[in-house]
């Protein structure tokens, strides 16, 4: 395969545990305004926060279909879910399973509560205690549990009082630590809040520092940085680097002085130098972002069952802290940025920006890892017997809590055996056309001759144009547009509109996307009946001109998903002239290694200006394992004016062979085929058989073979304009993978000799592509059937649910008289560890007259005040000592399952 690598596609991925595809990856275009940004789980439901509200899945229904309901576009293959009415974007979620409530924080500053109707709440709806919230500017508020409890008990007629009742009850913690107008807290956005229930503490944090609070007294206990150093002076953190603006000004001044010293130079070169300097300054500011280049910033925070706090950093480092904010341990098993952390039992899961998920024990030892998604894992949550991972693209997968383990092998084997039940093959015909238009505009007949007739037989049309517009002034302006994220030109718009008209007749085709870099333009059209299966359209541009900055030479690419497979189209224009073979090879290598599909195509163009607004580059051009993005596409088609010539032959000899149509002998002189055979360029790509005359160079508006260049230069004709491809099939012809696209046939590879609008002839090629894909609805049903019916799977699941035999020395402890009592918990199993939780769900007060008050919850204050000291120090320390004195198979963990702000 040369420099390309066949993607590891299979009905059951060989490199990761079998997963429950709760929500297969949706097309990005279907998610505009409703992207998923966070998830949270109860034992029976998975909740998700959207840009437009919230939704939830019942885990008991995940193996079912949609029935007759109306399915939201993009979620046709998702498990059935329920979605809320539209609201402000949801930023965070907290599931309060005991009370049957879900709390959501929104971009508009509001907190909303949603009732889980399927869950029966306990007697008190707020036994989980106070609600803490953090927002921009370091604002932290604690919301009274009494007010929440009262508001939830209101009748429907009184519901209008709910918001005002709660809003009057909060405590602003920032104001509590402000003395004389000076706040002791750093002015940082609150990105993380964590409740340490066992110590009645709250962690709040930003990227570079943390604050530790007493949840009962609301006292600020400590402020410390990511190195664990206590901040002795609380100043305001600077969000932006102050020198960036000065740095940019200095660049402009330096450029100006240099130009004066050099004397008069061309307008073209002065423009290039100035614009390249400006572009460099803008990119530095964009890349450094709000917190500079500190890759140690905190990206995730969680608390494990042993009371330890773990943080994940942008450089992949994982840090373990004790409950008092002391840094205990550092581990690193992956170089990529940590995006999220999740814990359950004796395991800790880590989600990374490259889509990897790792499983560790509570000592930080690596237990397993796999590539969970093709994009960053932004959130994880445990529900039922699964840990669910949410990817940045909106897909949700569920993994068995025991993965990696023996259950995975059974599921993989059975699913692979049944893959014929849920896989199918789709056939797609693609027409690819390339034309160096020489800054000219074609007539309608030329476009019909090139694209019109063939397009009626295909599903996708791809067009690549070179030299749409040239000239020093235009190229300099194109550099400026690229710097600020703009593209396009008047000529480019004309060509798109003209092809729209040719393909749009009969209302069959719609444009999928386009990208222009100076004189290079690539665009894709698809039939309307294919639109539901096409999306995630990304574009890219790589300049190869002067200083690798100008777009007179280079490439533009467009990548999209068709039937859930990545297909890339790359339009190239390489260095000219007979002797520049090595430069052309270098141009291809530069394009291949640096093409970065970081600009999502935006359909709503700024029509008046003839340009469209796009994102600034993210500065990365590799996949998660460091390979160039083009190397792992399922299908890649390169086309354009590659400028390779015929070498070692004269003009007259060439014309004679052309007139006799002896193209085989001409191909022996072709630089491109010679370089490809030597492995110096386009490694691993193929080309259809050339049975058409060379496409360059012609005299404009003259037809026939006599129109080749007859000027004084007499340029030797050449096949400058080519179309190459690489699918998943190796050169040997053996297919490697079930699900990767394969080009089953190539036809119509030729040129349009009757078109005379340019000195190049347009070329075109039609590909017949077979794409094997998975029916996710059927696969999920088969997955559920295996879980429910396979005896080996059922046996393993029952074994996982086994609870070790445990002995308590007493079931009755009376603390009324403050006497010392000893509770001894013994795990009699010598094979499995057991975890124990101690909770105080309610308490009552014995009055002076002997009357006992009604039981009520302790909310955020945990155990009664007179008992709090004994539990949090002496009692806790004694039990910890006891666990250390026993063999390692006895590890009781004393947990507070009380509340967000509990105490033990």
Coordinates of C-alpha atoms in Angstrom, one line a residue, residues 257-464:
X257 CA 12.4 48.4 8.2
X258 CA 13.7 45.5 6.2
X259 CA 11.9 46.5 3.1
X260 CA 13.3 50.0 3.3
X261 CA 16.8 48.7 3.7
X262 CA 16.5 46.4 0.7
X263 CA 15.4 49.2 -1.6
X264 CA 12.7 48.9 -4.2
X265 CA 11.4 45.4 -4.8
X266 CA 8.4 44.0 -6.6
X267 CA 4.9 44.6 -5.2
X268 CA 4.5 40.9 -5.3
X269 CA 7.4 40.1 -3.0
X270 CA 6.6 42.9 -0.6
X271 CA 3.0 41.7 -0.3
X272 CA 4.2 38.1 0.3
X273 CA 6.6 39.1 3.1
X274 CA 4.2 41.4 4.9
X275 CA 1.3 38.9 4.7
X276 CA 3.4 36.0 5.8
X277 CA 4.6 37.9 8.8
X278 CA 1.0 38.9 9.7
X279 CA -0.2 35.3 9.2
X280 CA 2.5 34.0 11.5
X281 CA 1.5 36.4 14.3
X282 CA -2.2 35.6 14.0
X283 CA -1.5 31.9 14.1
X284 CA 0.6 32.2 17.2
X285 CA -2.1 34.1 19.1
X286 CA -4.8 31.6 17.9
X287 CA -2.7 28.5 18.9
X288 CA -1.6 29.8 22.3
X289 CA -5.2 30.6 23.2
X290 CA -6.4 31.8 26.6
X291 CA -3.8 30.1 28.7
X292 CA -0.7 30.2 26.6
X293 CA 1.1 27.0 25.8
X294 CA 0.9 25.5 29.3
X295 CA 0.2 21.9 28.4
X296 CA -0.1 20.9 32.0
X297 CA -3.5 22.5 32.5
X298 CA -6.2 20.5 34.1
X299 CA -8.8 19.0 31.8
X300 CA -10.7 16.5 34.1
X301 CA -11.3 15.8 37.8
X302 CA -12.9 12.9 39.6
X303 CA -12.9 11.1 43.0
X304 CA -12.4 7.4 43.4
X305 CA -14.0 5.1 45.9
X306 CA -10.9 5.1 48.2
X307 CA -11.4 8.9 48.7
X308 CA -8.5 9.9 46.4
X309 CA -8.9 12.7 43.9
X310 CA -7.5 12.2 40.3
X311 CA -6.9 15.0 37.8
X312 CA -6.0 14.6 34.1
X313 CA -3.8 17.1 32.3
X314 CA -3.4 18.4 28.7
X315 CA -0.1 16.6 28.4
X316 CA -1.6 13.2 29.3
X317 CA -0.4 13.3 32.9
X318 CA -2.6 11.8 35.6
X319 CA -2.2 13.1 39.1
X320 CA -3.5 11.6 42.4
X321 CA -4.3 13.9 45.3
X322 CA -5.4 13.2 48.9
X323 CA -8.5 14.9 50.3
X324 CA -6.5 17.8 51.7
X325 CA -5.0 18.8 48.3
X326 CA -1.6 17.2 48.7
X327 CA -0.1 15.8 45.5
X328 CA 0.7 12.2 46.0
X329 CA 1.4 10.5 42.7
X330 CA 1.9 11.0 38.9
X331 CA 1.4 8.5 36.2
X332 CA 1.4 8.7 32.4
X333 CA 0.3 6.0 30.1
X334 CA -0.5 8.0 27.0
X335 CA 1.0 11.2 25.4
X336 CA -2.3 12.8 24.3
X337 CA -4.4 15.2 26.3
X338 CA -6.8 13.8 28.9
X339 CA -10.4 14.9 28.2
X340 CA -12.5 13.1 30.9
X341 CA -12.2 10.8 33.9
X342 CA -14.8 8.3 35.3
X343 CA -14.6 5.9 38.2
X344 CA -16.6 3.0 39.5
X345 CA -15.6 0.4 42.0
X346 CA -11.9 -0.4 41.8
X347 CA -11.5 1.0 38.3
X348 CA -10.6 4.4 36.8
X349 CA -11.3 5.1 33.1
X350 CA -9.5 7.8 31.2
X351 CA -10.7 9.3 27.9
X352 CA -8.2 11.0 25.6
X353 CA -8.4 13.6 22.8
X354 CA -7.4 11.0 20.2
X355 CA -10.3 8.8 21.1
X356 CA -8.4 6.3 23.3
X357 CA -9.9 4.9 26.5
X358 CA -7.7 3.5 29.2
X359 CA -8.7 1.4 32.3
X360 CA -6.6 1.6 35.4
X361 CA -6.8 0.3 39.0
X362 CA -6.9 2.8 41.9
X363 CA -3.1 2.6 42.2
X364 CA -2.7 3.9 38.6
X365 CA -1.6 0.6 37.1
X366 CA -2.8 0.2 33.5
X367 CA -5.3 -2.7 33.0
X368 CA -6.3 -2.1 29.4
X369 CA -6.7 0.3 26.5
X370 CA -8.4 0.6 23.2
X371 CA -9.4 3.1 20.5
X372 CA -13.0 3.8 21.5
X373 CA -13.9 6.5 18.9
X374 CA -12.3 8.3 16.0
X375 CA -12.6 11.7 17.7
X376 CA -12.0 13.0 21.3
X377 CA -13.8 11.2 24.2
X378 CA -15.4 14.2 25.9
X379 CA -17.4 12.5 28.7
X380 CA -17.9 9.1 30.3
X381 CA -20.6 7.8 32.7
X382 CA -21.4 4.5 34.3
X383 CA -25.0 3.1 34.0
X384 CA -26.3 -0.4 34.5
X385 CA -23.5 -2.8 33.5
X386 CA -21.9 -0.4 31.0
X387 CA -19.5 2.6 31.0
X388 CA -20.8 4.9 28.3
X389 CA -18.4 7.1 26.3
X390 CA -19.5 10.3 24.4
X391 CA -17.3 11.3 21.5
X392 CA -17.0 14.8 20.2
X393 CA -18.8 13.9 17.0
X394 CA -21.9 12.9 19.1
X395 CA -21.6 9.1 19.0
X396 CA -22.3 7.1 22.2
X397 CA -20.9 3.7 22.9
X398 CA -21.4 1.4 25.8
X399 CA -18.6 -0.9 27.0
X400 CA -18.9 -3.7 29.6
X401 CA -17.6 -2.6 33.0
X402 CA -15.4 -5.7 32.9
X403 CA -13.7 -4.9 29.6
X404 CA -11.1 -6.0 28.7
X405 CA -12.1 -9.4 29.8
X406 CA -13.4 -12.9 28.9
X407 CA -16.9 -11.5 28.1
X408 CA -15.4 -9.6 25.2
X409 CA -14.0 -12.7 23.5
X410 CA -17.4 -14.4 23.6
X411 CA -19.3 -11.4 22.3
X412 CA -16.7 -10.9 19.5
X413 CA -16.9 -14.5 18.4
X414 CA -20.6 -14.7 18.3
X415 CA -21.1 -11.2 16.6
X416 CA -18.5 -12.1 14.0
X417 CA -20.3 -15.4 13.2
X418 CA -23.5 -13.5 12.7
X419 CA -22.1 -10.5 10.7
X420 CA -24.0 -11.6 7.5
X421 CA -27.2 -10.7 9.4
X422 CA -26.4 -7.1 9.9
X423 CA -24.0 -6.1 7.0
X424 CA -24.8 -5.1 3.5
X425 CA -23.1 -3.7 0.4
X426 CA -24.0 -0.4 -1.2
X427 CA -22.9 0.5 -4.8
X428 CA -21.9 4.0 -5.7
X429 CA -20.7 5.5 -9.0
X430 CA -18.5 8.6 -8.8
X431 CA -17.5 10.9 -11.7
X432 CA -14.3 12.8 -11.2
X433 CA -13.3 15.6 -13.6
X434 CA -10.2 17.8 -13.7
X435 CA -9.4 20.9 -15.8
X436 CA -6.7 23.6 -15.9
X437 CA -8.9 26.4 -17.2
X438 CA -6.1 29.0 -17.6
X439 CA -8.1 31.8 -16.0
X440 CA -10.8 31.4 -18.7
X441 CA -14.5 30.9 -18.4
X442 CA -16.0 28.0 -20.3
X443 CA -19.1 28.0 -22.5
X444 CA -22.1 25.9 -21.6
X445 CA -21.5 23.4 -24.4
X446 CA -18.0 22.7 -23.1
X447 CA -19.3 22.0 -19.6
X448 CA -22.0 19.7 -21.0
X449 CA -19.4 17.8 -23.1
X450 CA -17.2 17.4 -20.0
X451 CA -19.8 16.7 -17.3
X452 CA -23.3 16.8 -18.5
X453 CA -23.7 13.5 -20.3
X454 CA -21.8 11.3 -17.9
X455 CA -23.4 12.9 -14.7
X456 CA -26.8 11.3 -15.5
X457 CA -25.4 7.9 -14.7
X458 CA -23.6 8.6 -11.3
X459 CA -24.4 9.5 -7.7
X460 CA -21.5 11.8 -7.0
X461 CA -19.7 14.3 -9.2
X462 CA -16.3 15.7 -8.2
X463 CA -14.7 18.7 -10.0
X464 CA -11.2 20.0 -9.7

